[in-house]
mmCIF file of C-alpha atoms in Angstrom:
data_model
loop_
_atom_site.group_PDB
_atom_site.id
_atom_site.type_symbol
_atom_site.label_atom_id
_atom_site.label_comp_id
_atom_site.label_asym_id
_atom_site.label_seq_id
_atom_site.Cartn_x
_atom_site.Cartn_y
_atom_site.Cartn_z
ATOM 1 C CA UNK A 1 16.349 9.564 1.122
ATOM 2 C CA UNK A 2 12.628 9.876 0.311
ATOM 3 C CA UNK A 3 11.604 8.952 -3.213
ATOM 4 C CA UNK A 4 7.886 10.160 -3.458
ATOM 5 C CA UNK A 5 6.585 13.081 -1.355
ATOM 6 C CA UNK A 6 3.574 14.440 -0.521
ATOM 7 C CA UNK A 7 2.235 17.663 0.618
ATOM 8 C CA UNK A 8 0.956 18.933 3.337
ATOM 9 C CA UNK A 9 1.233 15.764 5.441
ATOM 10 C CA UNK A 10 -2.034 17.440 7.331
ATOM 11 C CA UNK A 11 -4.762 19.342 6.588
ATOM 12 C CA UNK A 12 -7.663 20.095 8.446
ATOM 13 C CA UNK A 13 -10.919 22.067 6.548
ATOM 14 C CA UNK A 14 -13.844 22.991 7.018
ATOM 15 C CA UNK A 15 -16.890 21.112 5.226
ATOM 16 C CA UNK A 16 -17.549 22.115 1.550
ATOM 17 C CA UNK A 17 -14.088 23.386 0.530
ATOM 18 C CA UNK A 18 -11.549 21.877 -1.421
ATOM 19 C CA UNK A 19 -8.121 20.593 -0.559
ATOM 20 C CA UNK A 20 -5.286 19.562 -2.918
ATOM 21 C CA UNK A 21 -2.909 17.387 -1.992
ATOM 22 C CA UNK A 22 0.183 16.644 -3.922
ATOM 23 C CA UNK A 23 2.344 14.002 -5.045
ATOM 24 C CA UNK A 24 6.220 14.319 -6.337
ATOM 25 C CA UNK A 25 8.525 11.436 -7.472
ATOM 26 C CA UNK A 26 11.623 12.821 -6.814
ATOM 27 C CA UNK A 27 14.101 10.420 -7.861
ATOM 28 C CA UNK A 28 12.174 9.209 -11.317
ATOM 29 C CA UNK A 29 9.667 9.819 -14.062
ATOM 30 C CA UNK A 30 6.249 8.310 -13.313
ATOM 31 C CA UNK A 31 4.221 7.667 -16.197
ATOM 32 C CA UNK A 32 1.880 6.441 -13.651
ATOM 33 C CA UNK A 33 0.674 6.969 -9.608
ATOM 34 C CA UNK A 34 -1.532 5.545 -7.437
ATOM 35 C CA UNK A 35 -3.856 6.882 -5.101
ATOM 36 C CA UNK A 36 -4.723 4.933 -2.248
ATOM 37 C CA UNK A 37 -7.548 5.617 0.898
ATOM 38 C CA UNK A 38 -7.184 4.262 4.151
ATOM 39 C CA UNK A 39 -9.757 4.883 6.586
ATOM 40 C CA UNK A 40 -8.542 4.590 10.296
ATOM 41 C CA UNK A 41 -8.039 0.937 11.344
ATOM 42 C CA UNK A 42 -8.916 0.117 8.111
ATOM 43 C CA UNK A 43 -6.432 -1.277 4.900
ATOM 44 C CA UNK A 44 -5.263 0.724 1.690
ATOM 45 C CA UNK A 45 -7.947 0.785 -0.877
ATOM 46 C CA UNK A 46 -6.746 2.246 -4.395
ATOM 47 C CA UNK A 47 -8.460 5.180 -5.469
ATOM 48 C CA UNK A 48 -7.485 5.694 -9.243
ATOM 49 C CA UNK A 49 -4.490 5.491 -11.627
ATOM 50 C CA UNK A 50 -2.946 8.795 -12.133
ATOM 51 C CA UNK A 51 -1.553 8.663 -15.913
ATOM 52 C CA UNK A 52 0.517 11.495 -16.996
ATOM 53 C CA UNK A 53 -1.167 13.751 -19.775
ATOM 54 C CA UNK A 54 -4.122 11.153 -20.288
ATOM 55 C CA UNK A 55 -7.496 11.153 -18.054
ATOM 56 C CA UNK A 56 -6.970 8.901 -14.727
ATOM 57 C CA UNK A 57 -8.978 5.863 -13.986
ATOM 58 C CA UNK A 58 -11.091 5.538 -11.337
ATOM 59 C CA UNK A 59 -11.957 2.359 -9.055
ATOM 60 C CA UNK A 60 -15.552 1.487 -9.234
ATOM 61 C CA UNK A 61 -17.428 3.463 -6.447
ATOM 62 C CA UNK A 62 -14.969 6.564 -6.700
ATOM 63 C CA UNK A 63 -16.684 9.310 -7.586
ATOM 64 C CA UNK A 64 -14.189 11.010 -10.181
ATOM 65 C CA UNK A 65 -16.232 13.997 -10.133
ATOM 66 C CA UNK A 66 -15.467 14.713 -6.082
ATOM 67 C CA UNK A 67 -11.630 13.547 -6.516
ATOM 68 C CA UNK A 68 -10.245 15.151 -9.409
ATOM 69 C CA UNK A 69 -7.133 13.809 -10.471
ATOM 70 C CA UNK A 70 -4.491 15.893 -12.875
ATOM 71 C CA UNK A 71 -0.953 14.327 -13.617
ATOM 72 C CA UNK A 72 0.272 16.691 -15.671
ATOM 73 C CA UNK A 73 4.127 15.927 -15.639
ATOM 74 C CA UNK A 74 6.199 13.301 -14.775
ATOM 75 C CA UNK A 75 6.887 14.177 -11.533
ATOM 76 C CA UNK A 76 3.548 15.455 -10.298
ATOM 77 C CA UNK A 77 0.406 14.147 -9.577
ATOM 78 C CA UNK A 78 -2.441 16.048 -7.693
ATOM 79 C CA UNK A 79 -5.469 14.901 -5.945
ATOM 80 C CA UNK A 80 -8.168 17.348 -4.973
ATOM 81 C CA UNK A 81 -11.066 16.502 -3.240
ATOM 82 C CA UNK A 82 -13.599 18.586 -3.883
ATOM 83 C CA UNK A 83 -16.478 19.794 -1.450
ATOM 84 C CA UNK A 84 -14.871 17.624 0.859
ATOM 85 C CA UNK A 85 -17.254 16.595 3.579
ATOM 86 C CA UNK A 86 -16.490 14.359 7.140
ATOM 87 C CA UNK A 87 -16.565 11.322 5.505
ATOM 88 C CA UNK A 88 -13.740 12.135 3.013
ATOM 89 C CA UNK A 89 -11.730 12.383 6.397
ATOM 90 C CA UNK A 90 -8.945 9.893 5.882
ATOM 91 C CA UNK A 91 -5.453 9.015 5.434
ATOM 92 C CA UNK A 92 -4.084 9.522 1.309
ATOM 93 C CA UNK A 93 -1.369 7.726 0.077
ATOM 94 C CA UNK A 94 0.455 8.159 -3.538
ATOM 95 C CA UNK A 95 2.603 5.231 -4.623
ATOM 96 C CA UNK A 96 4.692 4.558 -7.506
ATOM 97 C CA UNK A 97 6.444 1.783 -9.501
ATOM 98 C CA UNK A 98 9.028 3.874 -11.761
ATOM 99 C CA UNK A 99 9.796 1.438 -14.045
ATOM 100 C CA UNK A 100 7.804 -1.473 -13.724
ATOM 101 C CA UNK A 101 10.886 -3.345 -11.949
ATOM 102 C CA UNK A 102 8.592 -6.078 -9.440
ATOM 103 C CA UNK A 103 10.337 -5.096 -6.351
ATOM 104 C CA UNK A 104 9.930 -1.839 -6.444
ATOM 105 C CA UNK A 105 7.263 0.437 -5.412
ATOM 106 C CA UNK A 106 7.848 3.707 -3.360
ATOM 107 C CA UNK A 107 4.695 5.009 -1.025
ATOM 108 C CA UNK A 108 4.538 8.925 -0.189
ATOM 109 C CA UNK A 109 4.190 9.448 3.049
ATOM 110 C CA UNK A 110 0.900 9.665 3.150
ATOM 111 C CA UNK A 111 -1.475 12.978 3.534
ATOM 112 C CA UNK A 112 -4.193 13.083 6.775
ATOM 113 C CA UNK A 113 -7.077 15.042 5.977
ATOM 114 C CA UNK A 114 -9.492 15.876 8.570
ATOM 115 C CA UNK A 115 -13.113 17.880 7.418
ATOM 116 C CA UNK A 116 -14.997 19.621 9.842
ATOM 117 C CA UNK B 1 -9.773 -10.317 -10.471
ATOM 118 C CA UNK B 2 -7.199 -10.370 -7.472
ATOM 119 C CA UNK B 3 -7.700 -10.469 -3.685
ATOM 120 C CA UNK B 4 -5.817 -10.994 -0.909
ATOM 121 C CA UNK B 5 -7.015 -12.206 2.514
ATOM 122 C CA UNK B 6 -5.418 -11.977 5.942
ATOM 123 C CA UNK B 7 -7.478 -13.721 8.556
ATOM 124 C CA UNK B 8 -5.634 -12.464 11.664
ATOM 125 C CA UNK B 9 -6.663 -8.953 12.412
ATOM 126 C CA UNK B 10 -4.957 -9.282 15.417
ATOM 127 C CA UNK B 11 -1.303 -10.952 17.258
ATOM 128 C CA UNK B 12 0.432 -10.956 19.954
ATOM 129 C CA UNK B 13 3.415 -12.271 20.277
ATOM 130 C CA UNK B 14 6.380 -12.399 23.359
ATOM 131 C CA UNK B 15 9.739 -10.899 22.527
ATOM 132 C CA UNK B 16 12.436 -12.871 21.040
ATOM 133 C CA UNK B 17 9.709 -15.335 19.902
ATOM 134 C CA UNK B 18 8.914 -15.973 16.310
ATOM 135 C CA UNK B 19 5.397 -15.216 14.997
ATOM 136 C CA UNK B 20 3.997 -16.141 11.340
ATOM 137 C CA UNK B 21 1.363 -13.971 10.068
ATOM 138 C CA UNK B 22 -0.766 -15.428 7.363
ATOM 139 C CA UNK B 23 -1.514 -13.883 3.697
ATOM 140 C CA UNK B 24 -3.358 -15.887 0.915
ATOM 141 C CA UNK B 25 -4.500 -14.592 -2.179
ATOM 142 C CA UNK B 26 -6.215 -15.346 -5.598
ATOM 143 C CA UNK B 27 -4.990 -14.527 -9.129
ATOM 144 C CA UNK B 28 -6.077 -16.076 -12.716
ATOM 145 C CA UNK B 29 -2.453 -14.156 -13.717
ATOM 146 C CA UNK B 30 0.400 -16.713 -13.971
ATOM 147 C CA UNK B 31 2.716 -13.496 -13.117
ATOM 148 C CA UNK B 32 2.188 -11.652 -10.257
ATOM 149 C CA UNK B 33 4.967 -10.399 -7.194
ATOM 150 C CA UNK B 34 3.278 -10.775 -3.253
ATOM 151 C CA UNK B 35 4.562 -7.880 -0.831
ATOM 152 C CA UNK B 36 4.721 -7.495 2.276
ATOM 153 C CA UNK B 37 4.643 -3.783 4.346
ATOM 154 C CA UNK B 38 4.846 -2.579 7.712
ATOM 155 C CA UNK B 39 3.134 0.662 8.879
ATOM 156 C CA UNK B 40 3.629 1.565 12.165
ATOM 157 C CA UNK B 41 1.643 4.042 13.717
ATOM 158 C CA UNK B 42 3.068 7.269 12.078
ATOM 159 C CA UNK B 43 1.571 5.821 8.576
ATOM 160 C CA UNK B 44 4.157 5.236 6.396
ATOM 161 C CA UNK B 45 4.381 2.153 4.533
ATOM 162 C CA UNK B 46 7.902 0.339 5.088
ATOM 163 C CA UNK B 47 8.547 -2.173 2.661
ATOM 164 C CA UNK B 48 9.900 -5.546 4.227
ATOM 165 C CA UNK B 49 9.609 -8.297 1.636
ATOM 166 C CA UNK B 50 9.447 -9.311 -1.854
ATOM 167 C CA UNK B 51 8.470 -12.785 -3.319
ATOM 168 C CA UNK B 52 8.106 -13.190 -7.302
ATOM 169 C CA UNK B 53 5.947 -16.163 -8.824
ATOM 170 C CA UNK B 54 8.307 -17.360 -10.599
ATOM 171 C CA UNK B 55 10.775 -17.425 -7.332
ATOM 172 C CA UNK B 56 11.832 -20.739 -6.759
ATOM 173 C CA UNK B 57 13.365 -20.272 -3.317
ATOM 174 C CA UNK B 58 11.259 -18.168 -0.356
ATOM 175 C CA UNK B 59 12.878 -14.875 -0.423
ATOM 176 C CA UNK B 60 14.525 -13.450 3.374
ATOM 177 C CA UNK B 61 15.360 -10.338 4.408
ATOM 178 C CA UNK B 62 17.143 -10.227 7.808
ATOM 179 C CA UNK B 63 14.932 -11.315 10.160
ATOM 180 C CA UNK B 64 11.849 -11.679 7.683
ATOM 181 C CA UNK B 65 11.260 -14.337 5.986
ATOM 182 C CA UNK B 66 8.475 -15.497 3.864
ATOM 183 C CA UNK B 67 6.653 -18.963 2.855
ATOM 184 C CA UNK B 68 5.639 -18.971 -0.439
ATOM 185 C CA UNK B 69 3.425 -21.912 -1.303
ATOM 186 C CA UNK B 70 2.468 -21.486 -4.748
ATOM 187 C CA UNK B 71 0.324 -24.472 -4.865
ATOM 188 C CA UNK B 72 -1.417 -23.112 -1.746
ATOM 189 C CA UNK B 73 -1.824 -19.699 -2.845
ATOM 190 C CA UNK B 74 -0.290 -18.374 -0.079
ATOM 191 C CA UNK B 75 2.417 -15.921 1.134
ATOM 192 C CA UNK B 76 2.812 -16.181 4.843
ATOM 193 C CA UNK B 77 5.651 -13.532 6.682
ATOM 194 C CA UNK B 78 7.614 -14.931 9.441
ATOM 195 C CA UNK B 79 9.386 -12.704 12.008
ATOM 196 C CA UNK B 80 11.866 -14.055 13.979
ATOM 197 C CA UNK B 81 13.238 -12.834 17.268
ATOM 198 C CA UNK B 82 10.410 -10.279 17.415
ATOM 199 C CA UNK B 83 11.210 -7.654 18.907
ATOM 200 C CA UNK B 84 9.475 -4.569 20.874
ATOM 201 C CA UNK B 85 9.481 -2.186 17.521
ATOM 202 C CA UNK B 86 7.797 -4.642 15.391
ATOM 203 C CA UNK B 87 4.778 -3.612 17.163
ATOM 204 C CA UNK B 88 2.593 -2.100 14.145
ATOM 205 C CA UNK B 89 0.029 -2.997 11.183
ATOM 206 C CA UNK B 90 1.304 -5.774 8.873
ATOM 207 C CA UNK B 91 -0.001 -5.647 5.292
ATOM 208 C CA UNK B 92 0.221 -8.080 2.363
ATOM 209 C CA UNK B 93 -0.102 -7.027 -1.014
ATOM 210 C CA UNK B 94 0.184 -8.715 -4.085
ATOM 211 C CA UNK B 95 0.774 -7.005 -7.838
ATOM 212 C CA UNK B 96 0.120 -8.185 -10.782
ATOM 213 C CA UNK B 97 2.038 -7.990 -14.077
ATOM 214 C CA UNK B 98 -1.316 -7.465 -16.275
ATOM 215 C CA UNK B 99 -1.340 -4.393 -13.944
ATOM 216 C CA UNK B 100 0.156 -2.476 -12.453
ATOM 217 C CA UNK B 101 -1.358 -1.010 -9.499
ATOM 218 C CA UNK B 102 -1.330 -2.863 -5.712
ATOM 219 C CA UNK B 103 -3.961 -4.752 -3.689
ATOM 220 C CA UNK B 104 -4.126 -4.986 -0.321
ATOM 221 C CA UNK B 105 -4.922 -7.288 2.277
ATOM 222 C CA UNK B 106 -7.158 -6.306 5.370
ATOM 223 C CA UNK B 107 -4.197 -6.266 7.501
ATOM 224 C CA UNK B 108 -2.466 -7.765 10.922
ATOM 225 C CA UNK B 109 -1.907 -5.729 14.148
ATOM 226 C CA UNK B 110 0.912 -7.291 15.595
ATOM 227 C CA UNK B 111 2.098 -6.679 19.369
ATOM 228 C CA UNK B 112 4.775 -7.579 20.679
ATOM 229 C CA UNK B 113 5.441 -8.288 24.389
ATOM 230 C CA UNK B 114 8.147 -7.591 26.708
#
């Protein structure tokens, strides 16, 4: 069964709202997530590190101001992309490593967001 | 910091045949895991293969295998007897143990022919 989920699976919005997208581990506690990007055709490119109760870190040339990102339990991490505009169109992915273990690490399904 | 490079954005392959798609990367960490995924169209990442550093032997999972050449710096998938629903985006990722998040590589559409 799944281990991470993520929800909705699709959104579509319309330019300069905000859309949340969220990320459960369901079968562990997750000090940490990762947020991943992947632009059509394109590969995964990490976002930020979700830690739980502590500020996330961002890659450089994320804005953290436009993605907020709040992880504040163990099984829940949000992303929400604020004033989201066409180019923020993409596929997001949430990924986990529950314990560190090296061949382990569970992807969500991933989220589609499309901004009119 | 780490990268990973796949040169072959593209490969086609004819069923039953065996097909090698190539992954190196760069690390200054002695410690590090190399991964490799498949996502088919729908978009979810399917794990296929693990290989550790510190692996001795190249790990093998069914019909995957992959070449680990440590010296080389690189972490090559093999698929044998390809088949029609291999079709997809291959991606190699490596991890490593300083941190803990996941790089990717640029990725390798393989296609598989009847």
């Amino acid at each position: 069964g799944a281990v991470v989920s993520q929800h909705p699976s699709r959104v579509i919005c319309k330019s300069g709202t905000s859309v949340k997208i969220e990320c459960r581990s369901l079968d562990f506690q997750a000090t940490t997530m990762f947020w991943y990007r992947q632009f059509p055709k394109q590969s995964l490119m990490l976002m930020a590190t979700s830690n739980e109760g502590s500020k996330a870190t961002y890659e450089q040339g994320v804005e953290k101001d436009k993605f907020l990102i709040n992880h504040a339990s163990l099984t829940l991490s949000t992303l929400t992309v604020t004033s989201a505009h066409p180019e923020d169109s993409s596929f997001y992915i949430c990924t986990l490593n529950p314990d560190r273990s090296y061949n382990e690490q569970f992807f969500g399904p991933g989220t589609r967001l499309t901004v009119l | 910091a780490q990268k990973i490079t796949q040169t072959q954005p593209g490969m086609f392959v004819q069923e039953k045949e065996a097909v090698t798609l190539d992954c190196t990367y760069d690390t200054s960490d002695p410690s590090y895991g190399l991964f490799w995924y498949k996502q088919p169209s729908s978009g979810e990442m399917i794990f296929l293969i693990y290989q550790g550093s510190y692996d001795q032997q190249n790990a093998t999972e069914g019909r995957y295998s992959l070449n680990f050449q440590k010296a080389r710096k690189s972490a090559n998938l093999v698929i044998s007897a390809s088949q029609l629903g291999d079709s997809a985006m291959y991606f190699c990722a490596m991890r490593e143990d300083n941190n803990n998040d996941m790089r990717f590589g640029a990725g390798t559409r393989l296609t598989v022919k009847p």
